[in-house]
PDB file of C-alpha atoms in Angstrom:
ATOM      1  CA  MET U   1      -5.499   1.969 -27.835  1.00  0.00           C
ATOM      2  CA  SER U   2      -2.928   3.740 -25.672  1.00  0.00           C
ATOM      3  CA  ALA U   3       0.460   4.996 -26.831  1.00  0.00           C
ATOM      4  CA  PHE U   4       1.899   2.650 -24.181  1.00  0.00           C
ATOM      5  CA  THR U   5       0.085  -0.539 -25.166  1.00  0.00           C
ATOM      6  CA  GLY U   6       2.635  -3.336 -25.267  1.00  0.00           C
ATOM      7  CA  LYS U   7       5.489  -1.036 -24.175  1.00  0.00           C
ATOM      8  CA  LYS U   8       7.726  -2.448 -21.451  1.00  0.00           C
ATOM      9  CA  ILE U   9       7.819   0.217 -18.762  1.00  0.00           C
ATOM     10  CA  LEU U  10       9.841   0.215 -15.544  1.00  0.00           C
ATOM     11  CA  VAL U  11       8.595   2.382 -12.672  1.00  0.00           C
ATOM     12  CA  THR U  12      11.231   2.762  -9.980  1.00  0.00           C
ATOM     13  CA  GLY U  13      10.065   3.509  -6.461  1.00  0.00           C
ATOM     14  CA  ALA U  14       6.808   1.732  -7.266  1.00  0.00           C
ATOM     15  CA  ALA U  15       5.785   1.559  -3.599  1.00  0.00           C
ATOM     16  CA  GLY U  16       6.200   5.305  -3.068  1.00  0.00           C
ATOM     17  CA  PHE U  17       3.527   7.984  -3.377  1.00  0.00           C
ATOM     18  CA  LEU U  18       4.192   8.992  -6.973  1.00  0.00           C
ATOM     19  CA  GLY U  19       5.396   5.568  -8.132  1.00  0.00           C
ATOM     20  CA  ALA U  20       2.279   3.800  -6.865  1.00  0.00           C
ATOM     21  CA  ASN U  21       0.018   6.351  -8.566  1.00  0.00           C
ATOM     22  CA  VAL U  22       1.975   5.982 -11.826  1.00  0.00           C
ATOM     23  CA  VAL U  23       1.692   2.182 -11.658  1.00  0.00           C
ATOM     24  CA  GLU U  24      -2.034   2.383 -10.903  1.00  0.00           C
ATOM     25  CA  GLU U  25      -2.684   4.586 -13.949  1.00  0.00           C
ATOM     26  CA  LEU U  26      -0.338   2.616 -16.249  1.00  0.00           C
ATOM     27  CA  LEU U  27      -2.403  -0.516 -15.582  1.00  0.00           C
ATOM     28  CA  LYS U  28      -5.148   1.142 -17.654  1.00  0.00           C
ATOM     29  CA  THR U  29      -2.883   1.587 -20.707  1.00  0.00           C
ATOM     30  CA  GLY U  30      -1.974  -1.975 -21.672  1.00  0.00           C
ATOM     31  CA  ALA U  31       1.707  -1.449 -20.857  1.00  0.00           C
ATOM     32  CA  VAL U  32       3.876  -4.339 -19.702  1.00  0.00           C
ATOM     33  CA  LEU U  33       4.789  -3.238 -16.199  1.00  0.00           C
ATOM     34  CA  ARG U  34       7.740  -3.757 -13.906  1.00  0.00           C
ATOM     35  CA  GLY U  35       8.214  -1.882 -10.643  1.00  0.00           C
ATOM     36  CA  THR U  36      11.103  -1.697  -8.216  1.00  0.00           C
ATOM     37  CA  ILE U  37      10.516  -1.828  -4.473  1.00  0.00           C
ATOM     38  CA  HIS U  38      13.055  -1.405  -1.699  1.00  0.00           C
ATOM     39  CA  LYS U  39      12.011  -0.998   1.942  1.00  0.00           C
ATOM     40  CA  LYS U  40       8.311  -0.223   1.527  1.00  0.00           C
ATOM     41  CA  ALA U  41       5.699  -2.919   0.915  1.00  0.00           C
ATOM     42  CA  VAL U  42       3.886  -3.237  -2.418  1.00  0.00           C
ATOM     43  CA  VAL U  43       0.937  -0.842  -2.641  1.00  0.00           C
ATOM     44  CA  ILE U  44      -0.770  -1.692  -5.943  1.00  0.00           C
ATOM     45  CA  LYS U  45      -1.277  -5.443  -5.983  1.00  0.00           C
ATOM     46  CA  ASP U  46      -2.018  -6.792  -9.448  1.00  0.00           C
ATOM     47  CA  PRO U  47      -0.719  -9.921 -11.230  1.00  0.00           C
ATOM     48  CA  ARG U  48       0.067  -7.804 -14.313  1.00  0.00           C
ATOM     49  CA  ILE U  49       2.877  -6.045 -12.419  1.00  0.00           C
ATOM     50  CA  GLU U  50       6.281  -7.673 -12.061  1.00  0.00           C
ATOM     51  CA  TYR U  51       7.841  -6.373  -8.857  1.00  0.00           C
ATOM     52  CA  VAL U  52      11.615  -6.470  -8.427  1.00  0.00           C
ATOM     53  CA  LYS U  53      13.222  -5.913  -5.022  1.00  0.00           C
ATOM     54  CA  ALA U  54      16.195  -3.639  -5.652  1.00  0.00           C
ATOM     55  CA  ASP U  55      18.549  -1.209  -3.947  1.00  0.00           C
ATOM     56  CA  LEU U  56      19.126   1.348  -6.695  1.00  0.00           C
ATOM     57  CA  THR U  57      22.306   2.626  -5.064  1.00  0.00           C
ATOM     58  CA  VAL U  58      23.818  -0.711  -6.199  1.00  0.00           C
ATOM     59  CA  LYS U  59      24.742  -0.888  -9.898  1.00  0.00           C
ATOM     60  CA  GLU U  60      23.947  -4.614 -10.227  1.00  0.00           C
ATOM     61  CA  ASP U  61      20.414  -4.053  -8.959  1.00  0.00           C
ATOM     62  CA  CYS U  62      19.912  -1.235 -11.485  1.00  0.00           C
ATOM     63  CA  VAL U  63      21.126  -3.458 -14.324  1.00  0.00           C
ATOM     64  CA  ARG U  64      18.681  -6.189 -13.272  1.00  0.00           C
ATOM     65  CA  ALA U  65      15.795  -3.717 -13.015  1.00  0.00           C
ATOM     66  CA  VAL U  66      16.195  -2.113 -16.458  1.00  0.00           C
ATOM     67  CA  LYS U  67      16.876  -5.283 -18.470  1.00  0.00           C
ATOM     68  CA  GLY U  68      14.555  -5.525 -21.475  1.00  0.00           C
ATOM     69  CA  MET U  69      12.682  -2.285 -20.764  1.00  0.00           C
ATOM     70  CA  ASP U  70      11.574   0.273 -23.385  1.00  0.00           C
ATOM     71  CA  TYR U  71      10.913   3.155 -20.971  1.00  0.00           C
ATOM     72  CA  VAL U  72      12.036   4.005 -17.436  1.00  0.00           C
ATOM     73  CA  ILE U  73      10.057   6.350 -15.179  1.00  0.00           C
ATOM     74  CA  MET U  74      12.392   7.315 -12.339  1.00  0.00           C
ATOM     75  CA  CYS U  75      10.120   7.854  -9.341  1.00  0.00           C
ATOM     76  CA  ALA U  76      12.598   6.422  -6.827  1.00  0.00           C
ATOM     77  CA  ALA U  77      14.224   9.060  -4.651  1.00  0.00           C
ATOM     78  CA  ALA U  78      15.292   9.575  -1.079  1.00  0.00           C
ATOM     79  CA  THR U  79      12.672  11.925   0.367  1.00  0.00           C
ATOM     80  CA  ALA U  80      11.772  13.545   3.692  1.00  0.00           C
ATOM     81  CA  GLY U  81       9.799  16.380   5.228  1.00  0.00           C
ATOM     82  CA  ALA U  82      11.175  19.815   6.026  1.00  0.00           C
ATOM     83  CA  PRO U  83      12.540  19.018   9.540  1.00  0.00           C
ATOM     84  CA  VAL U  84      14.604  16.073   8.273  1.00  0.00           C
ATOM     85  CA  VAL U  85      15.844  18.072   5.278  1.00  0.00           C
ATOM     86  CA  ALA U  86      16.937  20.883   7.596  1.00  0.00           C
ATOM     87  CA  LYS U  87      18.743  18.595  10.052  1.00  0.00           C
ATOM     88  CA  THR U  88      20.353  15.998   7.769  1.00  0.00           C
ATOM     89  CA  PRO U  89      20.236  17.122   4.111  1.00  0.00           C
ATOM     90  CA  LEU U  90      22.957  14.722   2.958  1.00  0.00           C
ATOM     91  CA  ALA U  91      20.842  11.750   4.079  1.00  0.00           C
ATOM     92  CA  ILE U  92      18.707  12.542   1.030  1.00  0.00           C
ATOM     93  CA  VAL U  93      21.351  13.944  -1.301  1.00  0.00           C
ATOM     94  CA  ASN U  94      23.951  11.168  -1.264  1.00  0.00           C
ATOM     95  CA  PRO U  95      21.752   8.151  -2.102  1.00  0.00           C
ATOM     96  CA  SER U  96      19.828  10.175  -4.693  1.00  0.00           C
ATOM     97  CA  VAL U  97      22.989  11.192  -6.579  1.00  0.00           C
ATOM     98  CA  VAL U  98      24.190   7.578  -6.621  1.00  0.00           C
ATOM     99  CA  MET U  99      20.889   6.038  -7.729  1.00  0.00           C
ATOM    100  CA  ASN U 100      20.315   8.628 -10.460  1.00  0.00           C
ATOM    101  CA  ALA U 101      23.797   8.031 -11.887  1.00  0.00           C
ATOM    102  CA  TRP U 102      23.571   4.231 -11.799  1.00  0.00           C
ATOM    103  CA  MET U 103      20.034   4.145 -13.189  1.00  0.00           C
ATOM    104  CA  LEU U 104      20.883   6.423 -16.113  1.00  0.00           C
ATOM    105  CA  GLU U 105      24.011   4.424 -16.944  1.00  0.00           C
ATOM    106  CA  SER U 106      22.192   1.087 -16.640  1.00  0.00           C
ATOM    107  CA  ALA U 107      19.281   2.286 -18.777  1.00  0.00           C
ATOM    108  CA  TYR U 108      21.681   3.563 -21.418  1.00  0.00           C
ATOM    109  CA  GLU U 109      23.627   0.318 -21.511  1.00  0.00           C
ATOM    110  CA  ALA U 110      20.363  -1.662 -21.776  1.00  0.00           C
ATOM    111  CA  GLY U 111      19.178   0.341 -24.797  1.00  0.00           C
ATOM    112  CA  VAL U 112      16.224   1.999 -23.055  1.00  0.00           C
ATOM    113  CA  GLN U 113      14.395   4.304 -25.496  1.00  0.00           C
ATOM    114  CA  LYS U 114      13.288   7.009 -23.026  1.00  0.00           C
ATOM    115  CA  PHE U 115      14.175   7.821 -19.444  1.00  0.00           C
ATOM    116  CA  VAL U 116      11.835  10.057 -17.428  1.00  0.00           C
ATOM    117  CA  TYR U 117      13.522  11.958 -14.599  1.00  0.00           C
ATOM    118  CA  ILE U 118      11.313  13.521 -11.937  1.00  0.00           C
ATOM    119  CA  SER U 119      13.173  16.644 -10.902  1.00  0.00           C
ATOM    120  CA  SER U 120      11.855  19.265  -8.444  1.00  0.00           C
ATOM    121  CA  ASN U 121      10.654  22.849  -8.281  1.00  0.00           C
ATOM    122  CA  ALA U 122      13.456  23.283  -5.694  1.00  0.00           C
ATOM    123  CA  VAL U 123      15.899  23.661  -8.607  1.00  0.00           C
ATOM    124  CA  TYR U 124      14.718  27.252  -9.054  1.00  0.00           C
ATOM    125  CA  PRO U 125      16.114  30.300  -7.263  1.00  0.00           C
ATOM    126  CA  PRO U 126      13.840  31.750  -4.531  1.00  0.00           C
ATOM    127  CA  TYR U 127      12.124  34.293  -6.789  1.00  0.00           C
ATOM    128  CA  GLU U 128       8.460  35.061  -6.221  1.00  0.00           C
ATOM    129  CA  HIS U 129       7.253  35.258  -9.831  1.00  0.00           C
ATOM    130  CA  PRO U 130       6.054  32.135 -11.704  1.00  0.00           C
ATOM    131  CA  MET U 131       9.266  30.336 -12.649  1.00  0.00           C
ATOM    132  CA  LYS U 132       9.916  29.536 -16.309  1.00  0.00           C
ATOM    133  CA  GLU U 133      11.947  26.464 -17.257  1.00  0.00           C
ATOM    134  CA  GLU U 134      14.895  28.467 -18.579  1.00  0.00           C
ATOM    135  CA  GLU U 135      15.336  30.234 -15.210  1.00  0.00           C
ATOM    136  CA  MET U 136      16.787  27.267 -13.329  1.00  0.00           C
ATOM    137  CA  MET U 137      20.358  28.569 -13.403  1.00  0.00           C
ATOM    138  CA  SER U 138      19.452  32.257 -13.118  1.00  0.00           C
ATOM    139  CA  GLY U 139      20.566  32.387  -9.481  1.00  0.00           C
ATOM    140  CA  PRO U 140      21.537  30.292  -6.465  1.00  0.00           C
ATOM    141  CA  PRO U 141      18.857  28.069  -4.943  1.00  0.00           C
ATOM    142  CA  PHE U 142      16.934  28.817  -1.766  1.00  0.00           C
ATOM    143  CA  GLU U 143      19.368  28.536   1.135  1.00  0.00           C
ATOM    144  CA  LYS U 144      17.530  25.749   3.002  1.00  0.00           C
ATOM    145  CA  TYR U 145      17.117  23.710  -0.206  1.00  0.00           C
ATOM    146  CA  TYR U 146      20.753  24.217  -1.257  1.00  0.00           C
ATOM    147  CA  PRO U 147      22.075  20.607  -1.196  1.00  0.00           C
ATOM    148  CA  ILE U 148      18.842  19.085  -2.541  1.00  0.00           C
ATOM    149  CA  SER U 149      18.502  21.722  -5.246  1.00  0.00           C
ATOM    150  CA  TRP U 150      22.013  21.098  -6.532  1.00  0.00           C
ATOM    151  CA  MET U 151      21.444  17.331  -6.397  1.00  0.00           C
ATOM    152  CA  LYS U 152      18.373  17.745  -8.620  1.00  0.00           C
ATOM    153  CA  ARG U 153      20.169  20.201 -10.897  1.00  0.00           C
ATOM    154  CA  PHE U 154      22.991  17.682 -11.301  1.00  0.00           C
ATOM    155  CA  GLY U 155      20.447  14.960 -12.111  1.00  0.00           C
ATOM    156  CA  GLU U 156      19.098  17.160 -14.890  1.00  0.00           C
ATOM    157  CA  ILE U 157      22.612  17.790 -16.217  1.00  0.00           C
ATOM    158  CA  LEU U 158      23.207  14.027 -16.296  1.00  0.00           C
ATOM    159  CA  CYS U 159      19.998  13.633 -18.309  1.00  0.00           C
ATOM    160  CA  GLU U 160      21.127  16.377 -20.700  1.00  0.00           C
ATOM    161  CA  THR U 161      24.458  14.580 -21.112  1.00  0.00           C
ATOM    162  CA  TYR U 162      22.789  11.313 -22.134  1.00  0.00           C
ATOM    163  CA  SER U 163      20.452  13.143 -24.515  1.00  0.00           C
ATOM    164  CA  ASN U 164      22.795  15.693 -26.091  1.00  0.00           C
ATOM    165  CA  TRP U 165      26.443  14.833 -25.532  1.00  0.00           C
ATOM    166  CA  LEU U 166      26.835  11.199 -26.545  1.00  0.00           C
ATOM    167  CA  LYS U 167      27.332   9.810 -30.057  1.00  0.00           C
ATOM    168  CA  LYS U 168      24.477   7.374 -29.495  1.00  0.00           C
ATOM    169  CA  PRO U 169      22.062   9.404 -27.345  1.00  0.00           C
ATOM    170  CA  MET U 170      19.286   8.177 -25.067  1.00  0.00           C
ATOM    171  CA  LYS U 171      16.163  10.322 -24.949  1.00  0.00           C
ATOM    172  CA  THR U 172      15.524  11.810 -21.513  1.00  0.00           C
ATOM    173  CA  VAL U 173      12.396  13.601 -20.339  1.00  0.00           C
ATOM    174  CA  VAL U 174      12.902  15.985 -17.401  1.00  0.00           C
ATOM    175  CA  ILE U 175       9.829  16.988 -15.415  1.00  0.00           C
ATOM    176  CA  ARG U 176       9.736  19.636 -12.684  1.00  0.00           C
ATOM    177  CA  PRO U 177       6.594  19.077 -10.617  1.00  0.00           C
ATOM    178  CA  ALA U 178       4.648  21.417  -8.433  1.00  0.00           C
ATOM    179  CA  ASN U 179       4.019  20.039  -4.931  1.00  0.00           C
ATOM    180  CA  MET U 180       1.881  16.920  -5.352  1.00  0.00           C
ATOM    181  CA  TYR U 181      -0.815  15.638  -3.012  1.00  0.00           C
ATOM    182  CA  GLY U 182      -3.505  12.991  -3.146  1.00  0.00           C
ATOM    183  CA  PRO U 183      -4.277   9.300  -2.513  1.00  0.00           C
ATOM    184  CA  LEU U 184      -1.444   6.935  -1.529  1.00  0.00           C
ATOM    185  CA  ASP U 185       0.598   9.759   0.024  1.00  0.00           C
ATOM    186  CA  ASN U 186       2.557   9.459   3.264  1.00  0.00           C
ATOM    187  CA  PHE U 187       0.307  10.892   5.983  1.00  0.00           C
ATOM    188  CA  ASP U 188       2.687  10.391   8.901  1.00  0.00           C
ATOM    189  CA  ILE U 189       2.822  13.793  10.594  1.00  0.00           C
ATOM    190  CA  GLU U 190       6.490  13.420  11.557  1.00  0.00           C
ATOM    191  CA  THR U 191       7.793  12.638   8.067  1.00  0.00           C
ATOM    192  CA  SER U 192       5.181  13.860   5.573  1.00  0.00           C
ATOM    193  CA  HIS U 193       4.920  17.056   3.569  1.00  0.00           C
ATOM    194  CA  VAL U 194       2.612  19.912   4.512  1.00  0.00           C
ATOM    195  CA  VAL U 195      -0.637  18.858   2.759  1.00  0.00           C
ATOM    196  CA  PRO U 196      -0.891  15.256   4.028  1.00  0.00           C
ATOM    197  CA  ALA U 197       0.226  16.368   7.498  1.00  0.00           C
ATOM    198  CA  LEU U 198      -2.580  18.934   7.653  1.00  0.00           C
ATOM    199  CA  ILE U 199      -5.139  16.455   6.316  1.00  0.00           C
ATOM    200  CA  HIS U 200      -4.103  13.959   9.007  1.00  0.00           C
ATOM    201  CA  LYS U 201      -4.468  16.567  11.772  1.00  0.00           C
ATOM    202  CA  VAL U 202      -7.909  17.621  10.523  1.00  0.00           C
ATOM    203  CA  ILE U 203      -9.296  14.079  10.153  1.00  0.00           C
ATOM    204  CA  GLU U 204      -8.023  13.236  13.660  1.00  0.00           C
ATOM    205  CA  HIS U 205      -9.877  16.358  14.856  1.00  0.00           C
ATOM    206  CA  ARG U 206      -6.872  17.767  16.630  1.00  0.00           C
ATOM    207  CA  ASN U 207      -8.167  20.991  18.094  1.00  0.00           C
ATOM    208  CA  PRO U 208      -6.617  23.387  17.564  1.00  0.00           C
ATOM    209  CA  VAL U 209      -5.176  22.268  14.227  1.00  0.00           C
ATOM    210  CA  GLU U 210      -1.515  23.290  14.328  1.00  0.00           C
ATOM    211  CA  VAL U 211      -0.328  25.044  11.164  1.00  0.00           C
ATOM    212  CA  TRP U 212       3.374  25.679  10.809  1.00  0.00           C
ATOM    213  CA  GLY U 213       4.056  29.322   9.988  1.00  0.00           C
ATOM    214  CA  ASP U 214       1.465  32.040   9.509  1.00  0.00           C
ATOM    215  CA  GLY U 215      -0.568  30.152   6.887  1.00  0.00           C
ATOM    216  CA  LYS U 216       0.235  32.741   4.229  1.00  0.00           C
ATOM    217  CA  GLU U 217       2.926  30.732   2.424  1.00  0.00           C
ATOM    218  CA  ILE U 218       1.984  30.506  -1.252  1.00  0.00           C
ATOM    219  CA  LYS U 219       2.319  27.207  -3.103  1.00  0.00           C
ATOM    220  CA  ASP U 220       1.487  25.577  -6.418  1.00  0.00           C
ATOM    221  CA  LEU U 221      -0.213  22.315  -5.430  1.00  0.00           C
ATOM    222  CA  ILE U 222      -1.193  19.676  -7.972  1.00  0.00           C
ATOM    223  CA  TYR U 223      -3.504  16.706  -7.467  1.00  0.00           C
ATOM    224  CA  VAL U 224      -1.398  13.626  -8.172  1.00  0.00           C
ATOM    225  CA  LYS U 225      -3.735  12.135 -10.801  1.00  0.00           C
ATOM    226  CA  ASP U 226      -3.462  15.372 -12.831  1.00  0.00           C
ATOM    227  CA  PHE U 227       0.316  15.208 -12.550  1.00  0.00           C
ATOM    228  CA  VAL U 228       0.426  11.591 -13.748  1.00  0.00           C
ATOM    229  CA  GLU U 229      -1.705  12.527 -16.765  1.00  0.00           C
ATOM    230  CA  GLY U 230       0.798  15.269 -17.642  1.00  0.00           C
ATOM    231  CA  LEU U 231       3.716  12.903 -17.072  1.00  0.00           C
ATOM    232  CA  PHE U 232       2.271  10.367 -19.527  1.00  0.00           C
ATOM    233  CA  LEU U 233       1.806  13.069 -22.172  1.00  0.00           C
ATOM    234  CA  ALA U 234       5.396  14.230 -21.649  1.00  0.00           C
ATOM    235  CA  LEU U 235       6.670  10.653 -22.034  1.00  0.00           C
ATOM    236  CA  GLU U 236       4.638  10.229 -25.199  1.00  0.00           C
ATOM    237  CA  LYS U 237       5.343  13.581 -26.873  1.00  0.00           C
ATOM    238  CA  ILE U 238       8.729  14.951 -25.790  1.00  0.00           C
ATOM    239  CA  GLU U 239      11.482  13.694 -28.091  1.00  0.00           C
ATOM    240  CA  LYS U 240      14.488  15.733 -26.943  1.00  0.00           C
ATOM    241  CA  TYR U 241      15.987  17.099 -23.735  1.00  0.00           C
ATOM    242  CA  ASP U 242      13.555  19.920 -22.909  1.00  0.00           C
ATOM    243  CA  PRO U 243      12.683  20.288 -19.190  1.00  0.00           C
ATOM    244  CA  ILE U 244       9.047  21.008 -18.464  1.00  0.00           C
ATOM    245  CA  ASN U 245       7.065  22.278 -15.462  1.00  0.00           C
ATOM    246  CA  LEU U 246       3.938  20.366 -14.482  1.00  0.00           C
ATOM    247  CA  GLY U 247       1.819  22.380 -12.072  1.00  0.00           C
ATOM    248  CA  THR U 248      -1.433  24.295 -11.877  1.00  0.00           C
ATOM    249  CA  GLY U 249      -0.157  27.867 -12.122  1.00  0.00           C
ATOM    250  CA  VAL U 250      -2.712  28.690  -9.392  1.00  0.00           C
ATOM    251  CA  GLN U 251      -1.688  30.369  -6.137  1.00  0.00           C
ATOM    252  CA  VAL U 252      -2.970  28.739  -2.957  1.00  0.00           C
ATOM    253  CA  THR U 253      -2.007  29.392   0.650  1.00  0.00           C
ATOM    254  CA  VAL U 254      -1.444  26.907   3.451  1.00  0.00           C
ATOM    255  CA  THR U 255      -4.581  28.307   5.104  1.00  0.00           C
ATOM    256  CA  ASP U 256      -6.518  27.489   1.902  1.00  0.00           C
ATOM    257  CA  VAL U 257      -5.331  23.893   2.243  1.00  0.00           C
ATOM    258  CA  VAL U 258      -6.320  23.445   5.866  1.00  0.00           C
ATOM    259  CA  GLN U 259      -9.676  25.137   5.284  1.00  0.00           C
ATOM    260  CA  ALA U 260     -10.402  22.844   2.333  1.00  0.00           C
ATOM    261  CA  ALA U 261      -9.588  19.829   4.534  1.00  0.00           C
ATOM    262  CA  ILE U 262     -11.847  21.129   7.326  1.00  0.00           C
ATOM    263  CA  ASP U 263     -14.705  21.655   4.856  1.00  0.00           C
ATOM    264  CA  ALA U 264     -14.229  18.193   3.315  1.00  0.00           C
ATOM    265  CA  ASP U 265     -14.167  16.534   6.741  1.00  0.00           C
ATOM    266  CA  GLY U 266     -17.051  18.545   8.183  1.00  0.00           C
ATOM    267  CA  PHE U 267     -14.948  19.479  11.241  1.00  0.00           C
ATOM    268  CA  LYS U 268     -17.318  22.278  12.250  1.00  0.00           C
ATOM    269  CA  ASP U 269     -15.702  23.548  15.472  1.00  0.00           C
ATOM    270  CA  ALA U 270     -12.118  23.408  14.225  1.00  0.00           C
ATOM    271  CA  LYS U 271      -9.787  26.122  15.437  1.00  0.00           C
ATOM    272  CA  LEU U 272      -6.409  26.948  13.906  1.00  0.00           C
ATOM    273  CA  PHE U 273      -3.165  27.550  15.775  1.00  0.00           C
ATOM    274  CA  TYR U 274      -0.482  29.211  13.682  1.00  0.00           C
ATOM    275  CA  ASN U 275       2.882  28.129  15.072  1.00  0.00           C
ATOM    276  CA  THR U 276       5.025  30.981  13.784  1.00  0.00           C
ATOM    277  CA  ALA U 277       8.064  29.607  15.636  1.00  0.00           C
ATOM    278  CA  ALA U 278       8.010  26.374  13.606  1.00  0.00           C
ATOM    279  CA  LEU U 279      10.324  25.701  10.677  1.00  0.00           C
ATOM    280  CA  VAL U 280       8.981  27.221   7.467  1.00  0.00           C
ATOM    281  CA  MET U 281      10.691  26.873   4.125  1.00  0.00           C
ATOM    282  CA  LEU U 282      10.089  28.996   1.033  1.00  0.00           C
ATOM    283  CA  LYS U 283       7.432  31.714   1.461  1.00  0.00           C
ATOM    284  CA  LYS U 284       6.297  31.608  -2.159  1.00  0.00           C
ATOM    285  CA  ARG U 285       6.807  29.180  -5.024  1.00  0.00           C
ATOM    286  CA  MET U 286       4.925  29.453  -8.303  1.00  0.00           C
ATOM    287  CA  LEU U 287       5.492  27.682 -11.612  1.00  0.00           C
ATOM    288  CA  ASP U 288       4.864  29.012 -15.105  1.00  0.00           C
ATOM    289  CA  VAL U 289       2.995  26.173 -16.825  1.00  0.00           C
ATOM    290  CA  SER U 290       2.557  27.730 -20.273  1.00  0.00           C
ATOM    291  CA  LYS U 291       5.164  25.416 -21.835  1.00  0.00           C
ATOM    292  CA  ALA U 292       3.206  22.312 -20.805  1.00  0.00           C
ATOM    293  CA  GLU U 293       0.060  23.814 -22.292  1.00  0.00           C
ATOM    294  CA  ARG U 294       1.909  24.607 -25.518  1.00  0.00           C
ATOM    295  CA  LEU U 295       3.866  21.361 -25.959  1.00  0.00           C
ATOM    296  CA  LEU U 296       1.479  18.844 -24.441  1.00  0.00           C
ATOM    297  CA  GLY U 297      -1.927  20.473 -24.765  1.00  0.00           C
ATOM    298  CA  TRP U 298      -2.319  19.764 -21.053  1.00  0.00           C
ATOM    299  CA  ARG U 299      -3.633  21.651 -18.064  1.00  0.00           C
ATOM    300  CA  ALA U 300      -4.224  20.433 -14.520  1.00  0.00           C
ATOM    301  CA  LYS U 301      -7.981  20.199 -14.099  1.00  0.00           C
ATOM    302  CA  THR U 302      -8.630  19.463 -10.407  1.00  0.00           C
ATOM    303  CA  PRO U 303      -9.202  22.580  -8.238  1.00  0.00           C
ATOM    304  CA  LEU U 304      -7.732  22.504  -4.716  1.00  0.00           C
ATOM    305  CA  LYS U 305     -11.056  22.041  -2.893  1.00  0.00           C
ATOM    306  CA  GLU U 306     -11.998  19.111  -5.123  1.00  0.00           C
ATOM    307  CA  GLY U 307      -8.569  17.492  -4.872  1.00  0.00           C
ATOM    308  CA  ILE U 308      -8.491  17.824  -1.083  1.00  0.00           C
ATOM    309  CA  ALA U 309     -12.042  16.432  -0.838  1.00  0.00           C
ATOM    310  CA  LYS U 310     -11.038  13.395  -2.945  1.00  0.00           C
ATOM    311  CA  THR U 311      -7.961  12.881  -0.787  1.00  0.00           C
ATOM    312  CA  VAL U 312      -9.930  13.146   2.456  1.00  0.00           C
ATOM    313  CA  ALA U 313     -12.494  10.631   1.136  1.00  0.00           C
ATOM    314  CA  TRP U 314      -9.717   8.223   0.113  1.00  0.00           C
ATOM    315  CA  TYR U 315      -8.033   8.567   3.521  1.00  0.00           C
ATOM    316  CA  LYS U 316     -11.267   7.806   5.419  1.00  0.00           C
ATOM    317  CA  LYS U 317     -12.016   4.784   3.246  1.00  0.00           C
ATOM    318  CA  THR U 318      -8.456   3.463   3.483  1.00  0.00           C
ATOM    319  CA  TYR U 319      -7.913   4.166   7.196  1.00  0.00           C
ATOM    320  CA  PRO U 320     -11.353   3.823   8.825  1.00  0.00           C
ATOM    321  CA  ASN U 321      -9.708   3.211  12.229  1.00  0.00           C
ATOM    322  CA  GLY U 322      -7.144   5.992  11.875  1.00  0.00           C
ATOM    323  CA  TYR U 323      -3.811   6.242  10.073  1.00  0.00           C
ATOM    324  CA  HIS U 324      -1.302   3.538  10.887  1.00  0.00           C
TER     325      HIS U 324
END
């Protein structure tokens, strides 16, 4: 029997990449599920899920969504790829600040027991060592992430306020993920993140495969199913405001990613074109994951090559006639 059996759990952003994966895995736990959707269509279709259409920048919609829930997992967020972030950062920042504030207030007023906030590794300064949780405020954020980083930092401070600064507190669980990839992601080259964009290019056999930058950027990439497992353990075990990194702690380069996709696809004559004039964000981002190992007894278990191979297989099965 799962720790979530019979628990009423709301997953916001249930049609998004992370939200859909969370919903899919929660179906195995015996939880009573509700998910919010906004502009995207439902992804996981199952009669056990109650879907609520809601604009979470509107307080009344938040109140309706959280009513009667035990836990809230806040996967809803305004997101975009690097070009959009660079051109119009406030298009992401403004709605995210509003929805985080209204959702926390609505959950608190509804008597929700625990609120899970998905933060970001962008909260950290641009240091090149593996970042520990207590280092968030040790310096200014990376210049190109500045508005988004402070939006996420403020979201964490709101969570801390509800957990630590009210007479009747609400437990909040703050998670800082590594960069996630895997099934159900957005693979649109114009709007997606680096891993799904590269997978799309490889499966389409674009030759040469264009790689933004020199391919040497170092990332911590986590297969989404591993992340969801860690998230569930954090929801179950963390009982006070105590932000936690969920990543692999393993360094991989962008070239490692594209090579893994080429190997998984069997694209034998693939050539790479490194577009060094293209927009590149942080050169290196690593997370220290020792706290998650200590508090949750959890480690990500899917190596990059295996995770990319699973993602490529899912893509081909889901989009046999190409991504659309």
